[in-house]
CSV table of C-alpha atoms in Angstrom, one decimal:
chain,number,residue,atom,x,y,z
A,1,UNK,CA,86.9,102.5,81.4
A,2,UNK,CA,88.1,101.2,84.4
A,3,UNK,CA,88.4,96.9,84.3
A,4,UNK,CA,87.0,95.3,87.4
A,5,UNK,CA,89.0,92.0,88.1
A,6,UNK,CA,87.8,89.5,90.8
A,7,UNK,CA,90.1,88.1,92.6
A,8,UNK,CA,88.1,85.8,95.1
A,9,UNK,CA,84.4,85.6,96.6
A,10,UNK,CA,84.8,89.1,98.2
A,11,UNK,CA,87.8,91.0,96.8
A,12,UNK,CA,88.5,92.5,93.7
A,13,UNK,CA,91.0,95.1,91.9
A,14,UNK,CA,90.0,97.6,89.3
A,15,UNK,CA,92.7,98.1,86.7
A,16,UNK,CA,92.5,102.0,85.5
A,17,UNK,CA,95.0,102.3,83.3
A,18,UNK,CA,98.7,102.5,84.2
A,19,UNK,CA,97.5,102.1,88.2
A,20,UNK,CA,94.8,100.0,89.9
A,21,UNK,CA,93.0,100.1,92.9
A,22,UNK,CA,91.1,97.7,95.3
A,23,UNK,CA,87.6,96.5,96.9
A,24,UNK,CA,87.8,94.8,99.8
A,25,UNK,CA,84.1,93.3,101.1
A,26,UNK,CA,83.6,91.9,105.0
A,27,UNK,CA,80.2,90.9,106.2
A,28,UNK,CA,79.0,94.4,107.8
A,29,UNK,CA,80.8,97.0,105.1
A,30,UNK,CA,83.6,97.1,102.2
A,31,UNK,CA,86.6,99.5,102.1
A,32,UNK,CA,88.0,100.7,98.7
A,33,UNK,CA,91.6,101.0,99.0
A,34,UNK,CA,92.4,104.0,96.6
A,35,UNK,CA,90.5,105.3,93.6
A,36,UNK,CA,92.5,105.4,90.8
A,37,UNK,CA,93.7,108.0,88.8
A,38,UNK,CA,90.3,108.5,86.0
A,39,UNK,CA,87.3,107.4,87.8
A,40,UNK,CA,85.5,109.7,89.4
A,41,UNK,CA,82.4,107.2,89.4
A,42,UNK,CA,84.7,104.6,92.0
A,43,UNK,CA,81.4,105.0,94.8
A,44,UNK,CA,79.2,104.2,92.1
A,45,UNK,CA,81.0,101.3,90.8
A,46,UNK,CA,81.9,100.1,94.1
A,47,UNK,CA,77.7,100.2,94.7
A,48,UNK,CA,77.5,97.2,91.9
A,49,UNK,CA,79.9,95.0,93.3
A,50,UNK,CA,78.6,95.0,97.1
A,51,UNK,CA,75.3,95.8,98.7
A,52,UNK,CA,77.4,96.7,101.6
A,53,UNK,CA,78.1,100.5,102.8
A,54,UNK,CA,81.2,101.3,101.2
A,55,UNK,CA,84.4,103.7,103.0
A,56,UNK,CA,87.1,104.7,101.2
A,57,UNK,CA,90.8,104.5,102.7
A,58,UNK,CA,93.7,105.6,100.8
A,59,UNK,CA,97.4,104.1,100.8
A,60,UNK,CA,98.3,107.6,100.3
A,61,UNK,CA,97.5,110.9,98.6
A,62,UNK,CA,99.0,111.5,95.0
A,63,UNK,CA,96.4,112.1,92.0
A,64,UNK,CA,96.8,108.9,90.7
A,65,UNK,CA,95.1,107.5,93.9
A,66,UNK,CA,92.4,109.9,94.4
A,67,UNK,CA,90.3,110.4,91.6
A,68,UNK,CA,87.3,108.7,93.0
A,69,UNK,CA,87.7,111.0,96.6
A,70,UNK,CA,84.8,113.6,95.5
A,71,UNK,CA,82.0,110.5,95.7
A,72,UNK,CA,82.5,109.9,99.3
A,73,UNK,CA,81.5,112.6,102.6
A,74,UNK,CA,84.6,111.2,104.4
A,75,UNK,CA,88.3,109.8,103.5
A,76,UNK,CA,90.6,107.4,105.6
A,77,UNK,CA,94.0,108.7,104.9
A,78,UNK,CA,97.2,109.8,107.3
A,79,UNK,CA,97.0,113.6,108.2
A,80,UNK,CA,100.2,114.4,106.6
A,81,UNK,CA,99.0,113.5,102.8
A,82,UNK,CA,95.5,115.2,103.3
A,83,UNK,CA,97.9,118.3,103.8
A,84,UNK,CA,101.0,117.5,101.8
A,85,UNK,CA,99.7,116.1,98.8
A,86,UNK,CA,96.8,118.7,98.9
A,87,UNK,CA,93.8,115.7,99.0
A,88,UNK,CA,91.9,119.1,101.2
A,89,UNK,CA,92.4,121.5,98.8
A,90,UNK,CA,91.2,119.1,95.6
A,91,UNK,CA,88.4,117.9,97.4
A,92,UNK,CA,87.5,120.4,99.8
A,93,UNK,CA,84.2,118.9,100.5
A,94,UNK,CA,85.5,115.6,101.9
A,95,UNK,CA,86.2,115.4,105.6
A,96,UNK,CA,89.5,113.7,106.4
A,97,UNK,CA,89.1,110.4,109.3
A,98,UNK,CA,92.3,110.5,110.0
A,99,UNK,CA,94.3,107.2,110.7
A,100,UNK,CA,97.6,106.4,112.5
A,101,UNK,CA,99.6,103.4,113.1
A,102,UNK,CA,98.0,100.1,114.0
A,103,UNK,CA,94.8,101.4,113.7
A,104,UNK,CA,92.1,98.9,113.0
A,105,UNK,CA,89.0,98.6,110.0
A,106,UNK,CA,86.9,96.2,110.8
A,107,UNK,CA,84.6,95.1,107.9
A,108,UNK,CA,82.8,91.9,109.8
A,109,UNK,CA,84.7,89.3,109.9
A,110,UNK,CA,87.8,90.7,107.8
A,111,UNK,CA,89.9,92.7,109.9
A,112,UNK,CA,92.1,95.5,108.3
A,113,UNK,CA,95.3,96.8,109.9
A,114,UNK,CA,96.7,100.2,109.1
A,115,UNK,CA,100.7,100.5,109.1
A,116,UNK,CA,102.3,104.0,108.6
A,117,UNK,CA,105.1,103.5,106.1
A,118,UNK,CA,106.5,107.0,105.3
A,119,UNK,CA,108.8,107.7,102.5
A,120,UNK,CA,106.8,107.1,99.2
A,121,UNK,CA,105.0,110.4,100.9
A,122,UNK,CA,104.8,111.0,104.4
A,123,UNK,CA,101.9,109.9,104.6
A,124,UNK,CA,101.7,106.6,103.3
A,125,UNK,CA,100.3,103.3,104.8
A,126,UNK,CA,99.9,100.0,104.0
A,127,UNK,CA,96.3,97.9,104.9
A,128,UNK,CA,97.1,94.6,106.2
A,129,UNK,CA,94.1,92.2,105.4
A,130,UNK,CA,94.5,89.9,109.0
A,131,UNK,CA,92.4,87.2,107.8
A,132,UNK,CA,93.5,86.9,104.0
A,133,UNK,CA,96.9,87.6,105.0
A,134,UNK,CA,97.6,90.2,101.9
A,135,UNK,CA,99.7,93.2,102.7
A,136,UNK,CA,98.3,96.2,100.2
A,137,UNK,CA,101.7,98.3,99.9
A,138,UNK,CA,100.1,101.3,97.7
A,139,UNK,CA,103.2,102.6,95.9
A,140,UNK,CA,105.9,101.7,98.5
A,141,UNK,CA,106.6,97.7,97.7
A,142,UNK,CA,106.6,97.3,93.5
A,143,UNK,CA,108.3,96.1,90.9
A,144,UNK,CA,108.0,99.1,89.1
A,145,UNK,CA,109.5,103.1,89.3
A,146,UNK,CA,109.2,104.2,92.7
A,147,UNK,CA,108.8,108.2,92.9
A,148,UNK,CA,111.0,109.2,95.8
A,149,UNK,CA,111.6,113.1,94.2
A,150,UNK,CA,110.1,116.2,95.1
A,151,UNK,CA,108.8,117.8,98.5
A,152,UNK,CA,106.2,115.2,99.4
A,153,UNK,CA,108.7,112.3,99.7
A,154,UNK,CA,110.0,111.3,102.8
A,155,UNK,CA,113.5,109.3,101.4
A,156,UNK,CA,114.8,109.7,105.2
A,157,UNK,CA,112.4,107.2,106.3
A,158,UNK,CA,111.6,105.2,103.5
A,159,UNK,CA,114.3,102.5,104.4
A,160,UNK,CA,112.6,101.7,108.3
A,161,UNK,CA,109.4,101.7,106.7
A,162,UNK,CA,110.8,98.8,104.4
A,163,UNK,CA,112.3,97.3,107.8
A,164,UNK,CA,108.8,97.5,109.6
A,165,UNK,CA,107.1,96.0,106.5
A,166,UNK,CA,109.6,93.2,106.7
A,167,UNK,CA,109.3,92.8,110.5
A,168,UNK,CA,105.3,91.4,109.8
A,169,UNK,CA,106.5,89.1,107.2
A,170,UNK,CA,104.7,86.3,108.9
A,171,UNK,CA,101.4,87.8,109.4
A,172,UNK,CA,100.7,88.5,105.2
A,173,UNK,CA,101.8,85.7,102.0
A,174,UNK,CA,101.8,87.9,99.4
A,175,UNK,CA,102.0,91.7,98.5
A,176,UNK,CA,99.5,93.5,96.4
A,177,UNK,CA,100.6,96.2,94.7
A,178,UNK,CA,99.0,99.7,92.9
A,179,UNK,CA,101.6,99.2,90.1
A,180,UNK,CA,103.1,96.9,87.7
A,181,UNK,CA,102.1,93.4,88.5
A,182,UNK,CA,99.2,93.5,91.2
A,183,UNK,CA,100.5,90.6,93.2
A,184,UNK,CA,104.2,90.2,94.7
A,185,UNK,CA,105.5,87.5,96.5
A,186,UNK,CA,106.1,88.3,100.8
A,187,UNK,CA,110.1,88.6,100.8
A,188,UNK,CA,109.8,91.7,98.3
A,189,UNK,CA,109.7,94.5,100.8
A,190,UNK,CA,112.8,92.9,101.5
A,191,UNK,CA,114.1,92.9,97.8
A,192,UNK,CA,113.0,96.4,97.4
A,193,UNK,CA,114.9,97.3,100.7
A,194,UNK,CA,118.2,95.7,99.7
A,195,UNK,CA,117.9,97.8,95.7
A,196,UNK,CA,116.9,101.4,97.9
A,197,UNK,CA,119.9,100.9,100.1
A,198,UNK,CA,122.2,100.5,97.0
A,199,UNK,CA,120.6,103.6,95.5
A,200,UNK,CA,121.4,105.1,99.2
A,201,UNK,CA,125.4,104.1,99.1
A,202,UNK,CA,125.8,105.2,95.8
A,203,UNK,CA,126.7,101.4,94.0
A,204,UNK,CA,124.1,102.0,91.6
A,205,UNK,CA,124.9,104.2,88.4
A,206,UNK,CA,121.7,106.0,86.9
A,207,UNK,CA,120.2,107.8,83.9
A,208,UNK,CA,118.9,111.8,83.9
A,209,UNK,CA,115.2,111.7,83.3
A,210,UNK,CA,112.9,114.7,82.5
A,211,UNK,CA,109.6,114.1,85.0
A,212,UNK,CA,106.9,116.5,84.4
A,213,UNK,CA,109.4,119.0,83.6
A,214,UNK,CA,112.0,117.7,87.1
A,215,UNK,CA,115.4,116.5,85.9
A,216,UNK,CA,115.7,113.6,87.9
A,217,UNK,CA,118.3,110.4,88.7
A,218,UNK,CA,116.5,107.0,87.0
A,219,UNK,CA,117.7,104.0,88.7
A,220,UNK,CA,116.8,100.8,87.7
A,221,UNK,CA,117.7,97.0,89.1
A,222,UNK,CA,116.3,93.7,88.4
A,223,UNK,CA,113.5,94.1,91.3
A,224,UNK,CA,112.3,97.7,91.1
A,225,UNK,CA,113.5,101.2,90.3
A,226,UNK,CA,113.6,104.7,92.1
A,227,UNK,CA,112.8,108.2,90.3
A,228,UNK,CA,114.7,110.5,92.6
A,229,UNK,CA,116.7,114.4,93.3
């Protein structure tokens, strides 16, 4: 069973297991931002935390994220992940509302900006909360492994999407994250960039890991780690 956490008056995470996702209420409608990896029911248990219509945008489109997708007619996700990580194929009902850069949610008074971030997947964003000034980073920004192996990672780009992140630095305070500990201070895109480009120059030694039967390169530092080819 999924825990629902609140976090103030009109936000809230839900813990499912090893990944967590978010509800996010304005005055007019509230957004989930992911659905976790077990809970299909994420509409439904949305429906008892708001009386307001609820969408459903995704930081991006791995399993983990999407379990909830089959509750709702319509997803808000970047084009590339509805294809990439298959979202069309596992929920075939679902019909993608596609987003791009610096697109704008607006809930009623709580304004949601979208920021493509590639590299996680090519696909990824982050949701800017304008008026809370909380920067939702999906799987990009964390303080735990970062997957950055296999065909739908983007590692070419990851390190200017860590740069643009760090370029709004003074329009969020704190990070909230799908992994590890929810919330991260502002300045860790920034840590997380610095660790990636060591992994990048080769400074960093690493361990061979067997993921879901991949043999991959295990790096781990003091802010975050990388899973990667």
């Amino acid at each position: 069973m999924a825990e629902i956490i609140k976090i103030d008056s009109n936000t809230w995470r839900i813990e499912d297991g090893f990944v967590r996702f978010f509800l996010l209420e304005g005055d007019e409608k509230a957004v989930l931002i992911d659905s976790g990896v077990n809970c299909p029911d994420a509409a439904e248990l949305a429906k008892t935390l708001t009386d307001k219509p609820v969408i459903l945008a995704n930081t991006h489109g791995d399993g983990d994220h999407t379990s909830g997708t089959g509750g709702f007619s319509e997803i808000y996700m970047h084009a590339d992940d509805y294809i990439k990580c298959e979202v069309n194929i596992r929920y075939p009902g679902v019909t993608l509302k596609s987003v791009n850069d610096g697109d704008i949610i607006e809930l009623g008074n709580r304004t949601l900006k979208l920021i493509h971030i590639p590299g996680h997947t090519y696909g990824s964003i982050a949701v800017l909360d304008m008026q809370k000034r909380i920067l939702y980073a999906g799987d990009s920004v964390q303080k735990g492994h970062i997957f950055m192996f296999g065909d739908k990672r983007d590692t070419k780009s990851y390190g200017a999407s860590l740069s643009k992140l760090i370029a709004l630095k003074d329009e969020y305070d704190y990070i909230f994250a799908s992994h590890d500990e929810y919330c991260v201070p502002s300045d860790y895109a920034a840590k997380v960039k610095e660790a990636w480009e060591k992994v990048q120059s080769g400074e960093l030694e690493y361990e061979i890991t067997d993921m879901f039967g991949n043999k991959v390169k295990t790096y781990t530092t003091e802010v975050c780690g990388f899973y990667v080819d």
